[in-house]
Tab-separated table of C-alpha atoms and ligand atoms in Angstrom:
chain	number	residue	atom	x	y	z
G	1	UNK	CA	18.659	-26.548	46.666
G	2	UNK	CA	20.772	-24.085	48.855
G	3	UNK	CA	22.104	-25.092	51.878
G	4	UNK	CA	19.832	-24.575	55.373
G	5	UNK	CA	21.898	-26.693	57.283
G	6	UNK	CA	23.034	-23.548	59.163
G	7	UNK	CA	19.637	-22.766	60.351
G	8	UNK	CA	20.607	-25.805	62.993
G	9	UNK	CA	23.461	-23.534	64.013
G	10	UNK	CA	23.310	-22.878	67.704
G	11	UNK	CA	22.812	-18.830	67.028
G	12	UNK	CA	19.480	-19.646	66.105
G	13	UNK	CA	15.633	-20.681	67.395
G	14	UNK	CA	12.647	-21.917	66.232
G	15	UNK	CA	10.933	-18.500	65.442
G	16	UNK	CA	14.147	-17.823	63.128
G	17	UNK	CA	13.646	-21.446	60.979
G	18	UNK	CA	9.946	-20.410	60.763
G	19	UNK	CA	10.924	-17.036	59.534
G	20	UNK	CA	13.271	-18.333	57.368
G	21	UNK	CA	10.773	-20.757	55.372
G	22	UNK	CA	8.072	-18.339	55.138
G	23	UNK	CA	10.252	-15.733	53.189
G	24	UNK	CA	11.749	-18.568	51.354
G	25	UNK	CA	8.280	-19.084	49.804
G	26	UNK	CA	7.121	-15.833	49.422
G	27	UNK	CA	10.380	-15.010	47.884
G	28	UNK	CA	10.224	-18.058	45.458
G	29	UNK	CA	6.658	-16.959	44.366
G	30	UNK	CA	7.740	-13.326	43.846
G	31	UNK	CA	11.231	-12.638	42.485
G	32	UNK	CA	13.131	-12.017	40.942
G	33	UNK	CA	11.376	-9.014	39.469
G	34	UNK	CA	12.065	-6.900	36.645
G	35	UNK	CA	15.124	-4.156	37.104
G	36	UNK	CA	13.761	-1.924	33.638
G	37	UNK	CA	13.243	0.750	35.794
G	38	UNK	CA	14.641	0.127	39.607
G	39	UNK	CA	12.334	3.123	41.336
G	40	UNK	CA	9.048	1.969	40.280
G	41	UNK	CA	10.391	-1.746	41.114
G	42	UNK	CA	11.295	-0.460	44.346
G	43	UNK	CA	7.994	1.227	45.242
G	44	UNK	CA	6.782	-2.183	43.988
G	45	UNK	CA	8.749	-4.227	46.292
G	46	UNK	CA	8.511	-2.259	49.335
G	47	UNK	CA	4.608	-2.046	49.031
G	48	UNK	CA	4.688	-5.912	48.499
G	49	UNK	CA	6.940	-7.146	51.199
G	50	UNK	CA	5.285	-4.245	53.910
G	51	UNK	CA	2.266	-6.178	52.895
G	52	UNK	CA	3.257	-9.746	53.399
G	53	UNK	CA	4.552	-8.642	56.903
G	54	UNK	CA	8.107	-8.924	55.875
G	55	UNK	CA	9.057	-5.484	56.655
G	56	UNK	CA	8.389	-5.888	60.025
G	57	UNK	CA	11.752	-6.271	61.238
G	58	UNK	CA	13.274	-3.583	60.017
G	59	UNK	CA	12.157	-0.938	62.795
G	60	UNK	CA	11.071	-0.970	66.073
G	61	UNK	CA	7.212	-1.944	66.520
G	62	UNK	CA	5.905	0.963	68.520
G	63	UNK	CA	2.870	-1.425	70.171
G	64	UNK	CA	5.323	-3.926	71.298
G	65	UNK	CA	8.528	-2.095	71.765
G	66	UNK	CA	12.827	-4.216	72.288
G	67	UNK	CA	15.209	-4.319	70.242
G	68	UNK	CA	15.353	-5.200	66.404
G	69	UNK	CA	16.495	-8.823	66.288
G	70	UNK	CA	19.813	-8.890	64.273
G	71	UNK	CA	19.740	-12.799	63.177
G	72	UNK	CA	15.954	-12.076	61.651
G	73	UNK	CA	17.729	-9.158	59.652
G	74	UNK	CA	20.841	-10.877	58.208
G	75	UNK	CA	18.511	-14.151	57.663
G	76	UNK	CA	15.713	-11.859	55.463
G	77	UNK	CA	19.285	-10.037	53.312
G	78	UNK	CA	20.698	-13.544	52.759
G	79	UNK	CA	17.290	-15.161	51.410
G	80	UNK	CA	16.757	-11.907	49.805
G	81	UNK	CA	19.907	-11.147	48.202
G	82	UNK	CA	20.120	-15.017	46.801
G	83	UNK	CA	16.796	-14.441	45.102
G	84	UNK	CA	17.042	-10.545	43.733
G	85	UNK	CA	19.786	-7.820	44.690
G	86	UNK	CA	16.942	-5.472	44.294
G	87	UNK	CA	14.609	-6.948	46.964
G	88	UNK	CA	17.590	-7.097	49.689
G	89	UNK	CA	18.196	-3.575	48.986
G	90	UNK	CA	14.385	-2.356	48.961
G	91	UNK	CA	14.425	-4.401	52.483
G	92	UNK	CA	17.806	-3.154	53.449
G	93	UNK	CA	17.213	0.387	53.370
G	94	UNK	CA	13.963	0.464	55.483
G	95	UNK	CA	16.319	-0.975	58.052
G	96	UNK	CA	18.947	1.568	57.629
G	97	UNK	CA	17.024	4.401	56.942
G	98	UNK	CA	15.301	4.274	59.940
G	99	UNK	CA	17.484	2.995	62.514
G	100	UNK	CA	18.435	6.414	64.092
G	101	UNK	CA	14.427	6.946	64.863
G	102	UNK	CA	14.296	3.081	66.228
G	103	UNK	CA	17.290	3.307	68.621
G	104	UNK	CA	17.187	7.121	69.567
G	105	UNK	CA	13.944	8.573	67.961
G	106	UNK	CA	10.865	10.448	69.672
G	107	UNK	CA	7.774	9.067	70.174
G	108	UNK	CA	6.688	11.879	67.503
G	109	UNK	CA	9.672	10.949	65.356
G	110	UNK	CA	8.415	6.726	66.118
G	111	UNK	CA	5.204	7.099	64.429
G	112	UNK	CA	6.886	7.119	61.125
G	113	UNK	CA	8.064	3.421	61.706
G	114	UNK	CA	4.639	2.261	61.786
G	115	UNK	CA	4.232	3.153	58.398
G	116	UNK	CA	7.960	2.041	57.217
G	117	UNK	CA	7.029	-1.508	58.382
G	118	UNK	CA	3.871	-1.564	56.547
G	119	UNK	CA	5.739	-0.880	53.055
G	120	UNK	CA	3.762	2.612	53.111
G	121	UNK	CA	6.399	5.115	53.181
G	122	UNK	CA	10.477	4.749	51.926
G	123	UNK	CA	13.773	5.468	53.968
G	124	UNK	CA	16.750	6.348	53.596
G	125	UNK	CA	19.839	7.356	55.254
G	126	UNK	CA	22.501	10.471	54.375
G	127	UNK	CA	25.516	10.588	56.225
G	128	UNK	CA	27.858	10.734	53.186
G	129	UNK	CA	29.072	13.917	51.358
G	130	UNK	CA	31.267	14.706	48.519
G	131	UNK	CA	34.003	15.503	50.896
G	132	UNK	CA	33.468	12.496	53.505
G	133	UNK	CA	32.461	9.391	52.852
G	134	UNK	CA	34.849	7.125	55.298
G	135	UNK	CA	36.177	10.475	57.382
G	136	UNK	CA	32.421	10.765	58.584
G	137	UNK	CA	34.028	12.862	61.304
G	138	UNK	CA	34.867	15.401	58.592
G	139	UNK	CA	31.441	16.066	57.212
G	140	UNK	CA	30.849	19.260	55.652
G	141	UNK	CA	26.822	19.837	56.125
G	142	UNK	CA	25.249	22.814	58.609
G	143	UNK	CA	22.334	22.420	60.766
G	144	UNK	CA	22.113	26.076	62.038
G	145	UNK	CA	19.312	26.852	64.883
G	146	UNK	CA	17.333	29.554	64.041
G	147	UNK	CA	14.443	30.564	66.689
G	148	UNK	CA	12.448	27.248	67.188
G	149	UNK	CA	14.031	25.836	63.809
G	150	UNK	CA	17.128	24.516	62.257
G	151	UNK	CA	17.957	25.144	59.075
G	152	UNK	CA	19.978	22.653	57.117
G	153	UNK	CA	22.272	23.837	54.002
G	154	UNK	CA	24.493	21.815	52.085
G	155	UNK	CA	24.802	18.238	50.092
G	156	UNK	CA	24.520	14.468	50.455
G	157	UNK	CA	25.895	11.881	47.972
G	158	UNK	CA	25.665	8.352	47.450
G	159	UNK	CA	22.316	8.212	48.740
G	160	UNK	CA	20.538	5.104	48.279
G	161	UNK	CA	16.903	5.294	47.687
G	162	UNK	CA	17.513	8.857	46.818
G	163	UNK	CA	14.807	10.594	45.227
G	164	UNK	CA	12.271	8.096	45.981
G	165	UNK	CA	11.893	8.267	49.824
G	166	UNK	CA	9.607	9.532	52.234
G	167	UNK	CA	11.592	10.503	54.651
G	168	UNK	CA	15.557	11.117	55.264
G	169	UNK	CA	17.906	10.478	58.528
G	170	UNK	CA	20.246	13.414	57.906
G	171	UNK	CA	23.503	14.379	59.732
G	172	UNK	CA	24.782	17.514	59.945
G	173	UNK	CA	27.616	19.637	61.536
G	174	UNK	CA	25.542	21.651	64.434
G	175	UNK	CA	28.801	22.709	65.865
G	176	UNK	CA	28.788	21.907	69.438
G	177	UNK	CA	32.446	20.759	68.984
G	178	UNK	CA	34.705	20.363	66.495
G	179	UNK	CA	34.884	17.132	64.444
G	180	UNK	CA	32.820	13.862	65.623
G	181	UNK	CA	31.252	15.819	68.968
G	182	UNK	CA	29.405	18.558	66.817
G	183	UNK	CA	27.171	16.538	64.554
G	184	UNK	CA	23.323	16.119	65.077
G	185	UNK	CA	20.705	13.590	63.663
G	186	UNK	CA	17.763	15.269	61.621
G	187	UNK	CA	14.313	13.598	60.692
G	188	UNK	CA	13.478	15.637	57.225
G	189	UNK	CA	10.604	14.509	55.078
G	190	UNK	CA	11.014	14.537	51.710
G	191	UNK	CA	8.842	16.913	50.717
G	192	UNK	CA	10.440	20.265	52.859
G	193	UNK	CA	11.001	22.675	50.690
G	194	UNK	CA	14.729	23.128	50.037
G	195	UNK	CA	15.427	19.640	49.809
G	196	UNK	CA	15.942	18.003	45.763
G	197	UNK	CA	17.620	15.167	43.758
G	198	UNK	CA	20.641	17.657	42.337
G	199	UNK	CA	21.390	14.298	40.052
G	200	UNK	CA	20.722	10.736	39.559
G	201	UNK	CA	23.451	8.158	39.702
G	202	UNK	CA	23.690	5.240	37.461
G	203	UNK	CA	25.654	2.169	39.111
G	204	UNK	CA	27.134	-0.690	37.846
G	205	UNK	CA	24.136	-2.802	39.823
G	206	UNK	CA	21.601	-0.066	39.243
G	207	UNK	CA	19.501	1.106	41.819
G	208	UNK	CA	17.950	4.558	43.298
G	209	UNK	CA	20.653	6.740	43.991
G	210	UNK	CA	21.052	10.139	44.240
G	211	UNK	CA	23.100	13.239	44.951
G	212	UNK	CA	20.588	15.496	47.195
G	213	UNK	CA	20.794	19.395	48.083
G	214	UNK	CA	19.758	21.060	51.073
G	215	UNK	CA	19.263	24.717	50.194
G	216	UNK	CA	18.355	26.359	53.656
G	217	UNK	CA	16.185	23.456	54.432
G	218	UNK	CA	14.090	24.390	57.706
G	219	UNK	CA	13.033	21.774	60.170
G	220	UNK	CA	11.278	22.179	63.470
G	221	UNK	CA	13.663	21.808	66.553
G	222	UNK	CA	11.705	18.577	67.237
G	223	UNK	CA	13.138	16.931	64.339
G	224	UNK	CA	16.230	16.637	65.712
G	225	UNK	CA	17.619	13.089	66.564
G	226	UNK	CA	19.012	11.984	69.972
G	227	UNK	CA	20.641	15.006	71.585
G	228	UNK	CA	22.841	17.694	70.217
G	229	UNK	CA	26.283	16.728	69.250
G	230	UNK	CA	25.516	12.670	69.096
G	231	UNK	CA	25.057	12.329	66.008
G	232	UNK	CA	28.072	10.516	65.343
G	233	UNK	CA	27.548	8.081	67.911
G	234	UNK	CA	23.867	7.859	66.412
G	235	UNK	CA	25.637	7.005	62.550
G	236	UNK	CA	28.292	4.561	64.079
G	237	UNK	CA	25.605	2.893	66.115
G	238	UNK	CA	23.091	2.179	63.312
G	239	UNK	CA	26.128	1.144	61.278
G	240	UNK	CA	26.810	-1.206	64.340
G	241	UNK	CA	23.679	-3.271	63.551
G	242	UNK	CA	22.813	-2.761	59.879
G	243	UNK	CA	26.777	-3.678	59.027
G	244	UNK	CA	26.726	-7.205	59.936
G	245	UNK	CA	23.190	-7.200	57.540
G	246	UNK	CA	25.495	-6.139	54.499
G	247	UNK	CA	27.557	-9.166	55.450
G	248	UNK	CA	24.400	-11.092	54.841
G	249	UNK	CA	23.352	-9.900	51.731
G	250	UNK	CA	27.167	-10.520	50.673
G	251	UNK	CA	26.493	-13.931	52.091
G	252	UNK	CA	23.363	-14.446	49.797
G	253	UNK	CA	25.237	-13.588	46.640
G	254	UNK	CA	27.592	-16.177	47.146
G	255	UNK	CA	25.607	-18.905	48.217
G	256	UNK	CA	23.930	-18.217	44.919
G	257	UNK	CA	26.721	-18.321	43.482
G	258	UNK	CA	28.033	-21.941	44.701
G	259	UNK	CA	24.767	-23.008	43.907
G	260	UNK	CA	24.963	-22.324	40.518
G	261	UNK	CA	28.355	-23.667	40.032
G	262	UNK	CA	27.670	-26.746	41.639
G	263	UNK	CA	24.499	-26.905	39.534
G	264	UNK	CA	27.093	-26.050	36.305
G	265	UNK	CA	29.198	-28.815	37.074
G	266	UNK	CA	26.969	-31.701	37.420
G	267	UNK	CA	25.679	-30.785	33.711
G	268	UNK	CA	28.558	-29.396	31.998
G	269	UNK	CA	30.809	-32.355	30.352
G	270	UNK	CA	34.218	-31.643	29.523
G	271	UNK	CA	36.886	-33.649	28.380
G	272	UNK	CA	33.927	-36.919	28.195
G	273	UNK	CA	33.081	-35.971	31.988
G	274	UNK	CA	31.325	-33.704	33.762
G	275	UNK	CA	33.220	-30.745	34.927
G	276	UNK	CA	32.614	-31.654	38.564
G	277	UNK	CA	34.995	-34.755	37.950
G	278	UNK	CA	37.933	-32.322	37.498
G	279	UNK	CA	40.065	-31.820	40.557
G	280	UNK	CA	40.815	-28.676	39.227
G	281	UNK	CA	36.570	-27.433	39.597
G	282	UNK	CA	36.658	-29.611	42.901
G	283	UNK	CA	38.931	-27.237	44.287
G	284	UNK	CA	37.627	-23.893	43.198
G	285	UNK	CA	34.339	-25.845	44.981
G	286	UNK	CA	35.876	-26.623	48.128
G	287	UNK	CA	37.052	-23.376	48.194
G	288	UNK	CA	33.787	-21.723	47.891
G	289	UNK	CA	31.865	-23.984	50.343
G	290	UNK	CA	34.582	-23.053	53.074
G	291	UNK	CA	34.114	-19.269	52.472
G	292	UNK	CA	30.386	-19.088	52.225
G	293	UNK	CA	30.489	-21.365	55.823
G	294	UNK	CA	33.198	-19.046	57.742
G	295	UNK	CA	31.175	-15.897	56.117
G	296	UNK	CA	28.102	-17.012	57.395
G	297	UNK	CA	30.092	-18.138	61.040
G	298	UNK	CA	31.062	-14.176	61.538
G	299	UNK	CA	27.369	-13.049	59.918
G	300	UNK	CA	25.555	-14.876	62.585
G	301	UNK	CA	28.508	-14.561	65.447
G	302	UNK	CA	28.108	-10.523	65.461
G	303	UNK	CA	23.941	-10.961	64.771
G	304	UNK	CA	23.863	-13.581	67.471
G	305	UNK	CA	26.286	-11.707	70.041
G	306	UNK	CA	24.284	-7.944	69.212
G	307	UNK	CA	20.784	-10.345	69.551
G	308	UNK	CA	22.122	-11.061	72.964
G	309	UNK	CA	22.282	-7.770	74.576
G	310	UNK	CA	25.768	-6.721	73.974
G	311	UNK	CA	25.884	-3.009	73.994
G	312	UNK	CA	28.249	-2.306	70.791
G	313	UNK	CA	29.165	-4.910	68.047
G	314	UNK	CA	31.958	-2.723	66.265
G	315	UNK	CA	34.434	-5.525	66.513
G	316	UNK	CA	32.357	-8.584	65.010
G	317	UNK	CA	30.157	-6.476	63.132
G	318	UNK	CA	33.405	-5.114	61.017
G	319	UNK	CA	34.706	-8.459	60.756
G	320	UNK	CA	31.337	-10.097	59.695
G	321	UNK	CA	30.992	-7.342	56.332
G	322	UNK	CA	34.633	-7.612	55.559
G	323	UNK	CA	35.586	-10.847	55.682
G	324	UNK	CA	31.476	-11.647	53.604
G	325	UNK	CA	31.866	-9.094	51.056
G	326	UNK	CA	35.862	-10.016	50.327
G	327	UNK	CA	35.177	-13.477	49.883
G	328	UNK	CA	31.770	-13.191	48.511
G	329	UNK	CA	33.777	-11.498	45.851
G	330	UNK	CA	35.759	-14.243	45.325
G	331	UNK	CA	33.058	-16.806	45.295
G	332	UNK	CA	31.220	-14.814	42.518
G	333	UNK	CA	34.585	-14.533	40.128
G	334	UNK	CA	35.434	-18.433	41.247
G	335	UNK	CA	31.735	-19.167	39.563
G	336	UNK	CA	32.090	-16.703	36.748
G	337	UNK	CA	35.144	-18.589	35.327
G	338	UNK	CA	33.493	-21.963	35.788
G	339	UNK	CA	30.796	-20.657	34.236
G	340	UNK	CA	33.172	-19.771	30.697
G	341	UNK	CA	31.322	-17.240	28.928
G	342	UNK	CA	28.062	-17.615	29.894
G	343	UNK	CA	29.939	-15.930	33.162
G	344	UNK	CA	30.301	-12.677	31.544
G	345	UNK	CA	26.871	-13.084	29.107
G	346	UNK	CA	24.719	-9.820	30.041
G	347	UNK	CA	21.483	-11.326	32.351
G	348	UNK	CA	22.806	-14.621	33.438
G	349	UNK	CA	22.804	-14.590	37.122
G	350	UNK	CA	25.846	-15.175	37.222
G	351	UNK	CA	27.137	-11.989	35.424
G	352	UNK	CA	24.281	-10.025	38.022
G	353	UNK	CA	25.991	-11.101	40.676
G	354	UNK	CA	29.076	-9.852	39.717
G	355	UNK	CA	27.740	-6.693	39.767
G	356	UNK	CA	25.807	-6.709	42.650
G	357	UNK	CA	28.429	-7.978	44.761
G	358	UNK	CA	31.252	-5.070	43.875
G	359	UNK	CA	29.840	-2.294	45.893
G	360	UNK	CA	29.317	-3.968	49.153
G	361	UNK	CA	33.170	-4.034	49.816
G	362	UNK	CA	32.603	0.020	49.527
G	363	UNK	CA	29.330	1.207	51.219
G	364	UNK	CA	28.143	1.095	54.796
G	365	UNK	CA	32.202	1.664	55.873
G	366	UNK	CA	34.795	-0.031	52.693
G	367	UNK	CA	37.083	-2.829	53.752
G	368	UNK	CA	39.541	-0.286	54.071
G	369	UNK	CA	37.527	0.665	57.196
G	370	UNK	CA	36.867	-2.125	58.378
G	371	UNK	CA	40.486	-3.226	58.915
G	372	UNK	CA	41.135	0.215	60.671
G	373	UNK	CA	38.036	-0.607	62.724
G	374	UNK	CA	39.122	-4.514	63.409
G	375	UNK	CA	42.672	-3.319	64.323
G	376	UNK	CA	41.834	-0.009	66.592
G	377	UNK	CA	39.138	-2.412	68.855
G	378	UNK	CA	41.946	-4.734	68.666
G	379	UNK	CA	44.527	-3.053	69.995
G	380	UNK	CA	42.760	-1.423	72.484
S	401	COS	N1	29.158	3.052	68.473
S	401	COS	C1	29.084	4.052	69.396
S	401	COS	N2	30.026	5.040	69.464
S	401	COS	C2	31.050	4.974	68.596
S	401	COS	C3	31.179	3.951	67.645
S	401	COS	C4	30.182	2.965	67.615
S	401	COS	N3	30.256	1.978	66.735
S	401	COS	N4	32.308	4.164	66.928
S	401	COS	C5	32.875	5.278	67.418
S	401	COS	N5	32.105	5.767	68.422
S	401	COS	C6	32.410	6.940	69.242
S	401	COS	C7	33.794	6.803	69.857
S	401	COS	O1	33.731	6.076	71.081
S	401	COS	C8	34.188	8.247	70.055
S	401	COS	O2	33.566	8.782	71.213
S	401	COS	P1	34.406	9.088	72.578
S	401	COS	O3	35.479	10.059	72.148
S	401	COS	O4	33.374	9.670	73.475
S	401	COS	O5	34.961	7.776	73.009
S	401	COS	C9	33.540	8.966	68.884
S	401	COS	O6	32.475	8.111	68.441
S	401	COS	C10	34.530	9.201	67.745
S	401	COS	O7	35.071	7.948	67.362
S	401	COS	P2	36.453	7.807	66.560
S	401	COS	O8	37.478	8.674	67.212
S	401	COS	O9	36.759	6.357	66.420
S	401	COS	O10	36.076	8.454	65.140
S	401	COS	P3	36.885	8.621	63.790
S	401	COS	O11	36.550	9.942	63.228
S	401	COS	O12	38.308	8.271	63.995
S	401	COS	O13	36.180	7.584	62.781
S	401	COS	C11	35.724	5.572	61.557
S	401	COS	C12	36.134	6.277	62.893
S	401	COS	C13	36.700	5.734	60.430
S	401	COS	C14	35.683	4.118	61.991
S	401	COS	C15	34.308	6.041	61.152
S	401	COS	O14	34.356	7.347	60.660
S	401	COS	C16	33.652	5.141	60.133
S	401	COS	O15	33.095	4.102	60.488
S	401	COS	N6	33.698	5.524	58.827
S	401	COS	C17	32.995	4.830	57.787
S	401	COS	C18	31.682	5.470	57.636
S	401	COS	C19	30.747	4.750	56.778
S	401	COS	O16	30.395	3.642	57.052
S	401	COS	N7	30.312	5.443	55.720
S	401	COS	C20	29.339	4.923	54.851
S	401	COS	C21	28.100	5.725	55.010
S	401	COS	S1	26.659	4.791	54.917
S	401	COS	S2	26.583	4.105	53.113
């Protein structure tokens, strides 16, 4: 039985608990579910959790408009991600994909959401390029106007949910200003012409992913994001919130991870004892515990301190996905070599989270980053 105990933490309320044991039994009824072929189990997932409701904090509710509520967020990853990597990231990216049109979008550009929640159309989110990935600033993609129209050209790689979405936040260079100050948010539905999958990438942890073209893709004027020129601000703002989330999937993982272990070394005898009686597994457990508590601590600081009206996050958010992803890492190999080779045996869950866990510490801003992030807001 995983730990809850944090639910008590002072960061949360009732409503979150609630939340928390509703997906807890929808998620124990429905995953995990089979990863054969990751789009069609993504349409699947997204259709079923939009259905069961649990989509619904992902965007902003256009009847009932405020801001998306951070703790509910990192709560659904870490649930998610303990039961199925590929449910967390169905969930993740109709967060992520559509954050730019919850914070800054038009009421035009809104009605998507409605739709997003319900599990009835796919997001996704292209900032990266085959030239930039962390030097966002540096990005290489045009958004030219032309009459009433823009007209995108260029590529986007590393896109999750790539080739399966409905609809794409894109950023592109529109040229108001050099570097950061002359990049614009785009809207573009994934069926303008101009836009295709220019190849498939396969992933240690598969899921959709895609390197996408833009060949003179033309969008109305109105599908621009926010103003001219922000769409940096737009990028590092989304990242703001949805970071902190990829703390909490990290968070899931390794909770999953302890469990297991702890489960492994009640039943495992070694030496005419179970392996829990070594001092040697006791402290690769105690070890564990601590990291998965302080992980969640920073998780639920940044969720908690965002939830509460604070106007940027960069600080705790960075510090909530590094220091979760890092250790979840560690948690995950700690559990693999208790685990002996049944660690490393292809489909224990063990050797899937392994997997899963390796490219957190790179997307949505690498550790790397996130120190350069921690240390600028620090010494400023
Ligand atoms: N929220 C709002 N505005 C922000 C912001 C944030 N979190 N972070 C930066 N800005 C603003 C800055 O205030 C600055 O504006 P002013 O000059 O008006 O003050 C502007 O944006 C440029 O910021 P900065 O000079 O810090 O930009 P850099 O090019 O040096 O880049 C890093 C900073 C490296 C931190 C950024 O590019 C980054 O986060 N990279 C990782 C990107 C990433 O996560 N990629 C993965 C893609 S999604 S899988």
């Amino acid at each position: 039985m995983p730990d809850r105990t944090f639910l008590d933490w002072p960061f949360f309320e009732q409503r979150h608990r609630d939340w928390a044991q509703k997906l807890e039994a929808w998620c124990a009824a429905n995953l995990p579910v089979d990863h054969g072929d990751v789009d069609a189990a993504c349409r699947d997932l997204v259709a079923r959790l939009g259905e069961a409701g649990l989509l619904k904090p992902t965007a902003l509710d256009t009847a009932n408009p405020g801001p998306l509520d951070v703790r509910t967020l990192c709560i659904t990853r870490e649930t998610l991600a303990r039961h199925d990597g590929l449910a967390d990231f169905a969930f993740a990216m109709q967060g992520l994909g559509t954050g730019a049109i919850s914070f800054f979008g038009t009421a035009e550009q809104q009605a998507w959401l409605d739709r997003t929640r319900a599990g009835k159309a796919l997001s996704a989110f292209a900032l990266s390029e085959p030239r930039s990935g962390s030097d966002v600033a540096n990005m290489d993609m045009t958004a030219r106007r032309d009459g009433g129209d823009y007209v995108l050209s260029g590529e986007k790689t590393w896109i999750s949910n790539g080739g399966i979405a409905d609809l794409y936040t894109v950023f592109a260079r529109t040229g108001e200003a050099p570097g950061a100050k002359g990049i614009s948010a785009f809207l573009v539905p994934a069926d303008t012409p101009g836009l295709t999958v220019a190849e498939r990438i396969e992933v240690i942890a598969p899921h959709p992913l895609a390197r996408l073209s833009f060949e003179d893709v033309r969008v109305p004027a109105s599908a621009m994001i926010g103003k001219p020129g922000e769409g940096f601000k737009i990028a590092m703002s989304v990242l703001d919130v949805f970071r902190s989330t990829v703390g909490a999937a990290a968070l899931g993982f390794a909770r999953r991870a302890l469990d297991e272990t702890v489960g492994r070394a009640a039943e495992r005898q070694l030496f005419g004892a179970p392996l829990a009686d070594l001092q040697m597994v006791q402290g690769h457990i105690a070890d564990m515990a601590l990291d998965v508590d302080a992980a969640a601590l920073l998780v639920y600081r940044a969720a908690w301190t965002k939830d509460m009206g604070a106007p940027r996050v960069t600080r705790e958010a960075a510090m909530a996905k590094l220091f979760a992803t890092d250790k979840a890492q560690e948690v995950i190999d700690k559990a693999v070599q208790i685990h002996g080779g049944d660690g490393v045996r292809r489909g224990h869950i063990v050797e899937s989270l392994y997997r899963e866990i390796r490219a957190l510490r790179i997307y949505e801003g690498a550790s790397d980053v996130q120190k350069v992030v921690i240390a600028r807001q620090t010494i400023k």
